[in-house]
Every structure is written in structure tokens, then in C-alpha cells.
Coordinates of C-alpha atoms in Angstrom, one line a residue:
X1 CA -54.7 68.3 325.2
X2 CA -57.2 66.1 323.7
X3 CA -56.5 64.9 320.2
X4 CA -58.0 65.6 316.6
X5 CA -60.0 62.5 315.7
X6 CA -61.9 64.4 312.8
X7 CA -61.6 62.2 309.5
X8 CA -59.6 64.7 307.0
X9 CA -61.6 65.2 303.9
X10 CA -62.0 62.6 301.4
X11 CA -63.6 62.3 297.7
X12 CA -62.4 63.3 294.0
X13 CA -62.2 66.1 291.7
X14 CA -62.9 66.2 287.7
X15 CA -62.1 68.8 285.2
X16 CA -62.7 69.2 281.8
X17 CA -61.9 72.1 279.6
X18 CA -62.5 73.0 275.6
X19 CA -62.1 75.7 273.8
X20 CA -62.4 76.4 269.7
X21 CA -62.8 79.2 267.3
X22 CA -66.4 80.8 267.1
X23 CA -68.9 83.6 265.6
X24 CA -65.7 85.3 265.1
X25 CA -64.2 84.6 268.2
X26 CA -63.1 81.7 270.9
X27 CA -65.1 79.9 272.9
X28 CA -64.4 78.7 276.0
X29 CA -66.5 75.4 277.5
X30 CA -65.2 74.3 281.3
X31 CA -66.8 71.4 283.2
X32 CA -66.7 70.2 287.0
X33 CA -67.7 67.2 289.4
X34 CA -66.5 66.9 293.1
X35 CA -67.3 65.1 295.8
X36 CA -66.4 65.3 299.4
X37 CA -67.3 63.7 302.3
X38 CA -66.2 63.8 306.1
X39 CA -67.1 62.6 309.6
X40 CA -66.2 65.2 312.5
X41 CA -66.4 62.7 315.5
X42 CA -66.1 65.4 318.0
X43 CA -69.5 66.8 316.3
X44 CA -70.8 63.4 315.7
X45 CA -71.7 64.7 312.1
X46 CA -71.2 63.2 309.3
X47 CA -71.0 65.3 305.7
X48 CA -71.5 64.4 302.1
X49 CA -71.5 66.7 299.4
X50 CA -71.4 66.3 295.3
X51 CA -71.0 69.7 292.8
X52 CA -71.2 69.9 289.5
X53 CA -71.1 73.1 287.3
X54 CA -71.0 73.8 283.7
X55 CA -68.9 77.5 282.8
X56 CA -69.3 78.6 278.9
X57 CA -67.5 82.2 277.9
X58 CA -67.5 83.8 274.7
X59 CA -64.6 86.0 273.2
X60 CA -65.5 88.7 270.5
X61 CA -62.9 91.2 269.5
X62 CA -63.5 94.3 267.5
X63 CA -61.6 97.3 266.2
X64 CA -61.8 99.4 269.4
X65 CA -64.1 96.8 271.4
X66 CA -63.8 93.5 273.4
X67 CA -67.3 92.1 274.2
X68 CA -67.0 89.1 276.6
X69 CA -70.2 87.6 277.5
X70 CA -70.8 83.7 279.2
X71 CA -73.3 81.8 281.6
X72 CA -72.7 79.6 285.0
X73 CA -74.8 76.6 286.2
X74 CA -74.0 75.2 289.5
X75 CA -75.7 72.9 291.6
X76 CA -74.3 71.3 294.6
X77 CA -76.5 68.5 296.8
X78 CA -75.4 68.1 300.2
X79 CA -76.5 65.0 303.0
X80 CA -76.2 65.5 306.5
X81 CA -76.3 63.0 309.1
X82 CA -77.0 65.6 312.6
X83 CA -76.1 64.7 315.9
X84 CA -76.8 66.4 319.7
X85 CA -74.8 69.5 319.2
X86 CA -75.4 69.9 315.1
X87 CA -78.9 69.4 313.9
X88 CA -80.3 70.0 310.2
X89 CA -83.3 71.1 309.3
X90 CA -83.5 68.8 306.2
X91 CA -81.2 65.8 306.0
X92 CA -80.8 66.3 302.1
X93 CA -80.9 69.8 300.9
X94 CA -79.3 71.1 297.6
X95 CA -78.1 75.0 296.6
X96 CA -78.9 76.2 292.5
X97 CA -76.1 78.5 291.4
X98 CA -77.0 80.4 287.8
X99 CA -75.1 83.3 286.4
X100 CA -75.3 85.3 283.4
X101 CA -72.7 87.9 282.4
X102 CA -71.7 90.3 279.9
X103 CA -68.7 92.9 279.6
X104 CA -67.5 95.5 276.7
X105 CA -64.1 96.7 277.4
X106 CA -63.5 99.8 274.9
X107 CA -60.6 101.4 273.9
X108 CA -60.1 105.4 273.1
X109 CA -56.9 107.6 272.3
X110 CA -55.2 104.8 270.4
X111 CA -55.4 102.4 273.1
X112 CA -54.1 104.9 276.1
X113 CA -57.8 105.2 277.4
X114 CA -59.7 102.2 278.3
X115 CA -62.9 101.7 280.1
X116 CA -64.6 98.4 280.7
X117 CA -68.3 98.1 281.5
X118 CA -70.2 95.1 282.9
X119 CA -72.9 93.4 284.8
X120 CA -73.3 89.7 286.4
X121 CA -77.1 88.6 287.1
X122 CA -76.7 85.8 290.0
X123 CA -80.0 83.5 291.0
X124 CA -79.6 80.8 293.8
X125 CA -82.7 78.9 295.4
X126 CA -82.3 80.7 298.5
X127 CA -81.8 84.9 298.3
X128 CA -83.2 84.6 294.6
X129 CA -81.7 87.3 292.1
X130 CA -79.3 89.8 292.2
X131 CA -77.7 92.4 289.9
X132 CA -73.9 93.2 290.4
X133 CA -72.4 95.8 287.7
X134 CA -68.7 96.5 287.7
X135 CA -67.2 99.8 286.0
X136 CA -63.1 100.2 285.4
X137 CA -61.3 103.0 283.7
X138 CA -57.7 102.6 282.7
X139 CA -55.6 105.9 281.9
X140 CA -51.7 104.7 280.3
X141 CA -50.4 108.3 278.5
X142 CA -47.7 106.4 278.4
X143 CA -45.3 103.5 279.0
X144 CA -44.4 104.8 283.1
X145 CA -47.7 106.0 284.5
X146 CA -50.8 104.4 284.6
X147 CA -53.9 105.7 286.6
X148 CA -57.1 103.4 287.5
X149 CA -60.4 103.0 288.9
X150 CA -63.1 100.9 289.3
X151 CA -67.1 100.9 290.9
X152 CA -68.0 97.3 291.7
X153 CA -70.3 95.4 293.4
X154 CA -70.4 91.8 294.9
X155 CA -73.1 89.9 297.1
X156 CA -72.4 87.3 300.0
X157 CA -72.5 83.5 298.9
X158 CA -75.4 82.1 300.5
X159 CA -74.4 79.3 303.3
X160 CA -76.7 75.9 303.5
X161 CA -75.1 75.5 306.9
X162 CA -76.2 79.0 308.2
X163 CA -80.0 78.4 306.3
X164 CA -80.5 74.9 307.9
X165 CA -78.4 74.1 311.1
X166 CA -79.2 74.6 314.5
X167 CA -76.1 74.3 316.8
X168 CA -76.2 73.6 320.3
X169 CA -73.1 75.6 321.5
X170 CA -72.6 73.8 325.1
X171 CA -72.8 75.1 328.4
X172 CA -72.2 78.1 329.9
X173 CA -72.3 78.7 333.9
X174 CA -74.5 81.2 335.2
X175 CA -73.0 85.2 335.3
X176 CA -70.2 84.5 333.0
X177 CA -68.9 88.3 331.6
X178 CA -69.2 89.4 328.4
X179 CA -71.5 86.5 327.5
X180 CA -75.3 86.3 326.9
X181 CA -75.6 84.5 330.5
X182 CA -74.5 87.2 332.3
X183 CA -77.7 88.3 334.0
X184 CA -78.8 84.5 334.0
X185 CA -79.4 83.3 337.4
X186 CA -79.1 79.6 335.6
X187 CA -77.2 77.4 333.8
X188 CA -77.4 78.7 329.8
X189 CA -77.6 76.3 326.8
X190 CA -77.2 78.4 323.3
X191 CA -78.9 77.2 320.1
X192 CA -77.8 79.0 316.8
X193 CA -80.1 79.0 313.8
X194 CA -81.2 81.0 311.0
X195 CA -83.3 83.8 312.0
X196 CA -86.4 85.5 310.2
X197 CA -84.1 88.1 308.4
X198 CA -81.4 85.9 306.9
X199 CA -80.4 87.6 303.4
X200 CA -77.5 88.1 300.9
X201 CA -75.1 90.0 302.0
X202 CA -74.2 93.4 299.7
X203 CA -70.9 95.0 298.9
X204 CA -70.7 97.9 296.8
X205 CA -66.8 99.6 296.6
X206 CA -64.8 101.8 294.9
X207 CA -61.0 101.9 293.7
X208 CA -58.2 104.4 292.5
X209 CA -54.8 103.9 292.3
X210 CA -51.5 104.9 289.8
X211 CA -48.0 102.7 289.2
X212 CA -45.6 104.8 288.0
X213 CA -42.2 103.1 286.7
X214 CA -39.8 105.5 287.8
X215 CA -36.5 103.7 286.2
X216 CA -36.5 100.8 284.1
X217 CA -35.6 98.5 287.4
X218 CA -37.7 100.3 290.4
X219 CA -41.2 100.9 290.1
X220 CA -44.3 102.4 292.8
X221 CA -47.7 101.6 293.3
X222 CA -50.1 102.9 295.7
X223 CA -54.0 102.1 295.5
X224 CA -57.0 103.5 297.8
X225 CA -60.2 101.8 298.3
X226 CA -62.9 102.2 300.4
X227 CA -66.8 99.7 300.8
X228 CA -70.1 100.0 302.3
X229 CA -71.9 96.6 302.9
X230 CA -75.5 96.3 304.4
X231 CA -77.4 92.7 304.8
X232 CA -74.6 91.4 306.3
X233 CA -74.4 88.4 309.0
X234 CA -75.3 89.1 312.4
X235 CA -76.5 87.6 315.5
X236 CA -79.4 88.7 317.8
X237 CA -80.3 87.2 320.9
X238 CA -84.0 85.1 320.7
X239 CA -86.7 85.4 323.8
X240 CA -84.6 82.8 326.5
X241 CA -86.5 79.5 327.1
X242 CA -87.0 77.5 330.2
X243 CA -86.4 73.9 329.7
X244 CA -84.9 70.7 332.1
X245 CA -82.6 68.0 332.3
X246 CA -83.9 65.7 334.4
X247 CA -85.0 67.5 337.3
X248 CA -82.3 70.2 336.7
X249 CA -83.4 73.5 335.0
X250 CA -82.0 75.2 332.6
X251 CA -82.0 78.7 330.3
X252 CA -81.8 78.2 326.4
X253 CA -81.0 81.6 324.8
X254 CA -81.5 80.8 321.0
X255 CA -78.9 82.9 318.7
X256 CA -80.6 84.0 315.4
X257 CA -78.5 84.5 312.5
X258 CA -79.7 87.3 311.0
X259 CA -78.6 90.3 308.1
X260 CA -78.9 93.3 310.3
X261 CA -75.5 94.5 310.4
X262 CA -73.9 97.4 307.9
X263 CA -70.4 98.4 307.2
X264 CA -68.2 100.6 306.3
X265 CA -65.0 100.0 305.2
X266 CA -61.5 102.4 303.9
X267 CA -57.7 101.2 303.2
X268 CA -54.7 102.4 301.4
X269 CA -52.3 100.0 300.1
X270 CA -48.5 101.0 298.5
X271 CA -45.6 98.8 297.2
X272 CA -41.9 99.6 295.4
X273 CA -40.9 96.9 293.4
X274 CA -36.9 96.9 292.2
X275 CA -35.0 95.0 290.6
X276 CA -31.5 95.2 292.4
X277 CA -29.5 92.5 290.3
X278 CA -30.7 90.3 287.1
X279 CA -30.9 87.6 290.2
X280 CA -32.3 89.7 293.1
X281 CA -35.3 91.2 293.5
X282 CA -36.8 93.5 296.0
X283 CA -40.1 94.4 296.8
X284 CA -41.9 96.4 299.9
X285 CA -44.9 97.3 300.7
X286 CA -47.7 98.5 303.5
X287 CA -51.3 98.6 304.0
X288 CA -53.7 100.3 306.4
X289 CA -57.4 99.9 307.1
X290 CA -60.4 101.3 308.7
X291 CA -63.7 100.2 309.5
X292 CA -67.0 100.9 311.3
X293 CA -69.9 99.3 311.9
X294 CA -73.9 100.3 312.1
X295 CA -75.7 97.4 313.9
X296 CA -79.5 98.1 314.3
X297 CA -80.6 98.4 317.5
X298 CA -82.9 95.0 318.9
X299 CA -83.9 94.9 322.5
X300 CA -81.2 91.8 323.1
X301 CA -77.7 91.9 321.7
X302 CA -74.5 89.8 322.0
X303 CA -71.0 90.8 322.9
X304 CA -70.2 90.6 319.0
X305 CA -73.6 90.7 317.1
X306 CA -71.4 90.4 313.7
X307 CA -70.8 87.1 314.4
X308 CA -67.2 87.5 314.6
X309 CA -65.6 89.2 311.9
X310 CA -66.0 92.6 313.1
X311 CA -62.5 94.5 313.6
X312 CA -60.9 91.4 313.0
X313 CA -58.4 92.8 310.6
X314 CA -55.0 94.1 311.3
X315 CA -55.2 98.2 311.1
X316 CA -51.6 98.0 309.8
X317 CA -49.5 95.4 308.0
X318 CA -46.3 95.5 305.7
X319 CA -43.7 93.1 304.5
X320 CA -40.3 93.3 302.9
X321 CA -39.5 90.6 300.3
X322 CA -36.6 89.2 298.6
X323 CA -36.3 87.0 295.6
X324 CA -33.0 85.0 294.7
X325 CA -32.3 83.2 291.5
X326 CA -28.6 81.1 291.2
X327 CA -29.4 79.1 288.6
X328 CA -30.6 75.7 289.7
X329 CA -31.0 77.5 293.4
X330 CA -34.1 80.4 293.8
X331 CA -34.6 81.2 297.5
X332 CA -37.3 83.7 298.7
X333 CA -37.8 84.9 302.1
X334 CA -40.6 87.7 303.5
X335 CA -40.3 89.3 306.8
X336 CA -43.7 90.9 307.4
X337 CA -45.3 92.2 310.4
X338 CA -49.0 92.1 311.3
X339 CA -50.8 94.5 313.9
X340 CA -53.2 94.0 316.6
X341 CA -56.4 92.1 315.4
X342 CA -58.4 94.3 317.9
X343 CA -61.8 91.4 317.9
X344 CA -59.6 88.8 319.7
X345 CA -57.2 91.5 321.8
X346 CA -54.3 89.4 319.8
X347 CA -51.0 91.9 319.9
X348 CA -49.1 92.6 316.9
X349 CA -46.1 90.0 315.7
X350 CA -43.2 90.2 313.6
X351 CA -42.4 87.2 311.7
X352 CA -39.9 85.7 308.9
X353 CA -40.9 82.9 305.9
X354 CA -38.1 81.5 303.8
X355 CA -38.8 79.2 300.7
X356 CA -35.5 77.5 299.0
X357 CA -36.2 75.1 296.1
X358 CA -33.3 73.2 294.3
X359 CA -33.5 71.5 290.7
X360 CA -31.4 68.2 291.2
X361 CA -32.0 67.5 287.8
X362 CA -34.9 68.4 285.0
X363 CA -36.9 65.2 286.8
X364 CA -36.4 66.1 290.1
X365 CA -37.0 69.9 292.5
X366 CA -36.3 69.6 296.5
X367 CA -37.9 72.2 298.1
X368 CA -37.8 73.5 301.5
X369 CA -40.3 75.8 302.9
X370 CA -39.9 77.7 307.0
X371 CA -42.5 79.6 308.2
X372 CA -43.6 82.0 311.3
X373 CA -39.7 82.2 312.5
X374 CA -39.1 84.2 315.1
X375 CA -43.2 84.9 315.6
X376 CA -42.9 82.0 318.3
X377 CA -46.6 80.8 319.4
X378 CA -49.5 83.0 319.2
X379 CA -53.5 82.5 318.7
X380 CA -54.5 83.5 315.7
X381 CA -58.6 83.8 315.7
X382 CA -61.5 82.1 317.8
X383 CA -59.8 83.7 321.3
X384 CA -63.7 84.6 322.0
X385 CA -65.9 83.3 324.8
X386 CA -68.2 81.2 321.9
X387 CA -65.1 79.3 320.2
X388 CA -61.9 78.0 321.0
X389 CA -58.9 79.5 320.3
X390 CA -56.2 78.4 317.3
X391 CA -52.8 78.2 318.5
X392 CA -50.0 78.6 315.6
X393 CA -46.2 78.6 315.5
X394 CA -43.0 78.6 313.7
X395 CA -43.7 75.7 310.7
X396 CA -41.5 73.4 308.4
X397 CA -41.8 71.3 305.5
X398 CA -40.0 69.2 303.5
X399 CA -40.9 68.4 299.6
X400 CA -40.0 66.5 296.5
X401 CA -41.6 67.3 293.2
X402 CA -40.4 64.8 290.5
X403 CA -41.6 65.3 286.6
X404 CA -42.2 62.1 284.5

């Protein structure tokens, strides 16, 4: 197996926060700058990038109102030194972030009803502005049941990568199945770029759920949601393009990234929580999930025109969880199971994580962490016929946390 020689990420990180009494309420100043850069030597890229965003949020409480309001600035400048497989269209590009928000969360029936109204306006240099409104009700009669909801909407980030690279995705022998050189009577080289209809991304959804503490140590929630997205990524096959290598020819099927796909999207998620001893704690829960998918028609289309994350979520998962606490000793272990990821055809596994921390002394925590016991090696993602699969297994670490 041929080994990693990508450089791990290196750069810095700066934060600054402030927050003071104002106009009757607090307000809240946060400040950022990071850098990172990184050389992928099996790409032959190298990456810089520098961010820097200014947060301000403004606190104002009334008698049966909360107004929150605030603004974002972002921007982040990015270099890029391309190579064979990983060209940019720009060698120095930069992405413009602004947001401006405001939310009024109101209380009625002496604080028993309360329902929260908001909307975020989001502008970037790229997919220009968009409106995203949020709506939540909170029903408490009293102090064991609770009912919720909530209408929300969110929009995809937009990706400088997907807007400006063109990746050349290797080789791929004439006839190969389920691939887009499968009638090819050639050799196929595939080029990824941004296509013609590259846009942001849409999510609206909508939530209900209820908790209800049935004694004071065991409690039950179960929540329902349900999406529809449309913009969202895809990939469409471009008009194939003679070219040669020498005297060799060869087929170049240019893959256009594109917003053509919608989505629909349903789940139901439960949990008990109880509190067996004053130093052991249960908790179990579940979750299921549904999706389809409305890809417009074009007259070439991949294998996976979403580009990969189509029905790559388990239609089933659940845990069981324990928490222990002996004094200067807490251990926590979760045995969870996870079911078939049907976009990779990876079967379902069963698998146990234990943490175990110990407090030598107040300077000094040792903490041991196992993970993916019993799961033994699987892939995880990437087993499709345009990337290469990630292999993962049973896991240990080690740490020291010392306070001075």
C-alpha cells in the first residue's frame, strides 16, 4: 500500500471576544483570523488560505419579549498553486460572507407558550442573496411535558473548489460498468468542473416533537422531521471530446457540476433517558430515515448524478449508552449499531466505544479512549468506481491533560 506523504495542515488560529452592557441590553463583539496552508503531494497542489470575520449580537429583553438581532462579515482569500490532475481557474480567488439577522422570541400563558420568529439575510460574491426565516413554537403546560415545532430554512455554503477547479480524475479503460466509459470504444479521461447551472443549494424543513418526564429519574423523547431541498449538487455528463497523447487517442468526458438535483427527505428519532443510580446513567435511543430523489432528466447522466451523497445514509441506527461516575473515575461506553449505507452497498455493523478518564490529581486527568470494538475492518464511504475507498477499524488512544 502506498504511503500518505500529504503534509498535515499547518497555520494558526486567533480569537477575540467582548461583551458589555448596552441600549438596555448586552452586547456581544467576537473576532477571528486563521490561516492554513497544505501541500497534497499525491495532487501536486499546494493550498493557502487566510479568514477573517467580525460577529456582533445584540441582546434586548422585555416583559414578555426577547429581540435578538446581530451582523456577520466574513471574508476568506485563498491561493492555489494547480498541478496535472487539479487545475484552478484563478490562482487567487477570495469568497465575501455577510449576514444580517434578527429574532423576537415571545412569551404567552405566563411563560408556558412560547413562539420565536426570525429571519437571516446571507449575501456571498458568488450565489448573491438569500432569505432564510426560521419559525419555533414551544408548548410546556407544565414541568413533565413539553411539545415543539419549528419551519426553517437553510441554503448550501457555496464551495470555491466546486466554482473554480477542474479535476482531471485519471484513467478509465474502455467498457468499464457502471461508469461513464461504458459505451466508449476508447480509453476515457474525466475532467470535473463547474457547469452552467451551479447554484446555492435550498433546504426548507419542518419539526415536531414532545419529552415527557415520566418520573423524576426516567424521561422520553421522540421528534419527527421531514425536508425538501432543490438546487442541490449534481453531476451531468458534458458532449465527450476527442483529444491525443502522442499518437494515442483518447475520449475526455467532461463532468459538469451542476444544481439539478431535488430531495426529499423524512426521519423519526426517539430516546429514554434514566437515571439508574446518582453514578449511573442510561440512555437509549433510535432513528430512522427516508429519502427520495427527483433528478431532471438531461440526455447524458452518471451512475450517481448527486455526486455521491445520495442514499448515503443509514435507514436505521440506534445506540445504548452508559455513563459511570466513581469519584475521581467516570467511564462511558456506547454500543451502537449502524445499517446498510445503500450508495456504497456497505452492510450494516455493530460496534462498541468505551472512554475511561482518571483524575490523578487536580493538575493531572489520564484518559483512555477504544473505539470501533468488535466492528473489525470495514469501508466506510468512497467504495464508488470515481474514488477510493476508506478503510476503518477498531481504534485506541492514549491522553494526558495536565492543568497549570
Amino acid at each position: 500500500q502506498q504511503a500518505n506523504t500529504d503534509m498535515a495542515p499547518r497555520g494558526g488560529h486567533l480569537l477575540a471576544r467582548y461583551s458589555m452592557p448596552a441600549a438596555g441590553g448586552q452586547l456581544h463583539l467576537q473576532g477571528s483570523f486563521s490561516n492554513e496552508a497544505r501541500y497534497m503531494q499525491s495532487f501536486g497542489l499546494n493550498y493557502n488560505g487566510d479568514s477573517a470575520d467580525i460577529e456582533l449580537q445584540h441582546d434586548l429583553d422585555f416583559d414578555s419579549h426577547r429581540l435578538i438581532w446581530g451582523l456577520g462579515l466574513r471574508r476568506t482569500r485563498f491561493e492555489f498553486n494547480g498541478s496535472y490532475p487539479v487545475q484552478f481557474a484563478q490562482r487567487e480567488s477570495s469568497l465575501h460572507n455577510n449576514n444580517l439577522f434578527v429574532q423576537d422570541e415571545m412569551s404567552f400563558l405566563d411563560a408556558k407558550l412560547k413562539l420565536t420568529l426570525g429571519v437571516k439575510l446571507e449575501n456571498d460574491n458568488y450565489t448573491g442573496t438569500h432569505a432564510l426565516p426560521t419559525l419555533r413554537v414551544l408548548y410546556a403546560p407544565d414541568e413533565r411535558h413539553s411539545w415543539w415545532g419549528a419551519l426553517s430554512r437553510a441554503n448550501q455554503t457555496t464551495s470555491l473548489g466546486a466554482q473554480l477547479a477542474t479535476i482531471r480524475q485519471g484513467w478509465i479503460p474502455a467498457g468499464v460498468p457502471n461508469s461513464p466509459c461504458v459505451l466508449s470504444p476508447i480509453t476515457c479521461s474525466l475532467e470535473t468542473a463547474a457547469g452552467p447551472e451551479n447554484k446555492a443549494g435550498q433546504v426548507d424543513s419542518i419539526e415536531l416533537g414532545h419529552r415527557s418526564r415520566l418520573t423524576e429519574t426516567l424521561a422520553v423523547d421522540i421528534a419527527a422531521f421531514a425536508t425538501r431541498g432543490k438546487d442541490l449538487p449534481s453531476s451531468e455528463l458534458g458532449t465527450p471530446q476527442m483529444r491525443l497523447a502522442g499518437f494515442t487517442p483518447y475520449l475526455v468526458i467532461p463532468i459538469e457540476l451542476g444544481s439539478l438535483t431535488r430531495n426529499r427527505t423524512r426521519g423519526v428519532e426517539t430516546s429514554i433517558d434514566w437515571q439508574v443510580r446518582s453514578d449511573f446513567r442510561l440512555r437509549a435511543g433510535a432513528s430512522w430515515f427516508a429519502e427520495d430523489y427527483d433528478e431532471r432528466t438531461s440526455a447524458l447522466s452518471l451512475p450517481d448524478r448527486t455526486t455521491g451523497y445520495a442514499r448515503s445514509t443509514p435507514n436505521f441506527s440506534g445506540f445504548l449508552r452508559g455513563s459511570h461516575d466513581w469519584d475521581r473515575l467516570t467511564a462511558d461506553w456506547t454500543l451502537r449499531h449502524v445499517g446498510r449505507i445503500e450508495a456504497y452497498d456497505l452492510a450494516a455493523y455493530t460496534a462498541l466505544d468505551v472512554r475511561a478518564a482518571w483524575m490523578v490529581d487536580r493538575s493531572l486527568d489520564l484518559i483512555l479512549t477504544l473505539t470501533g470494538l468488535g466492528g473489525g475492518k470495514r469501508y466506510e464511504s468512497g467504495a464508488t468506481w470515481f474514488s477510493v475507498p476508506t478503510v476503518i477499524g477498531p481504534e485506541w488512544a492514549l491522553n494526558a491533560k495536565w492543568r497549570f
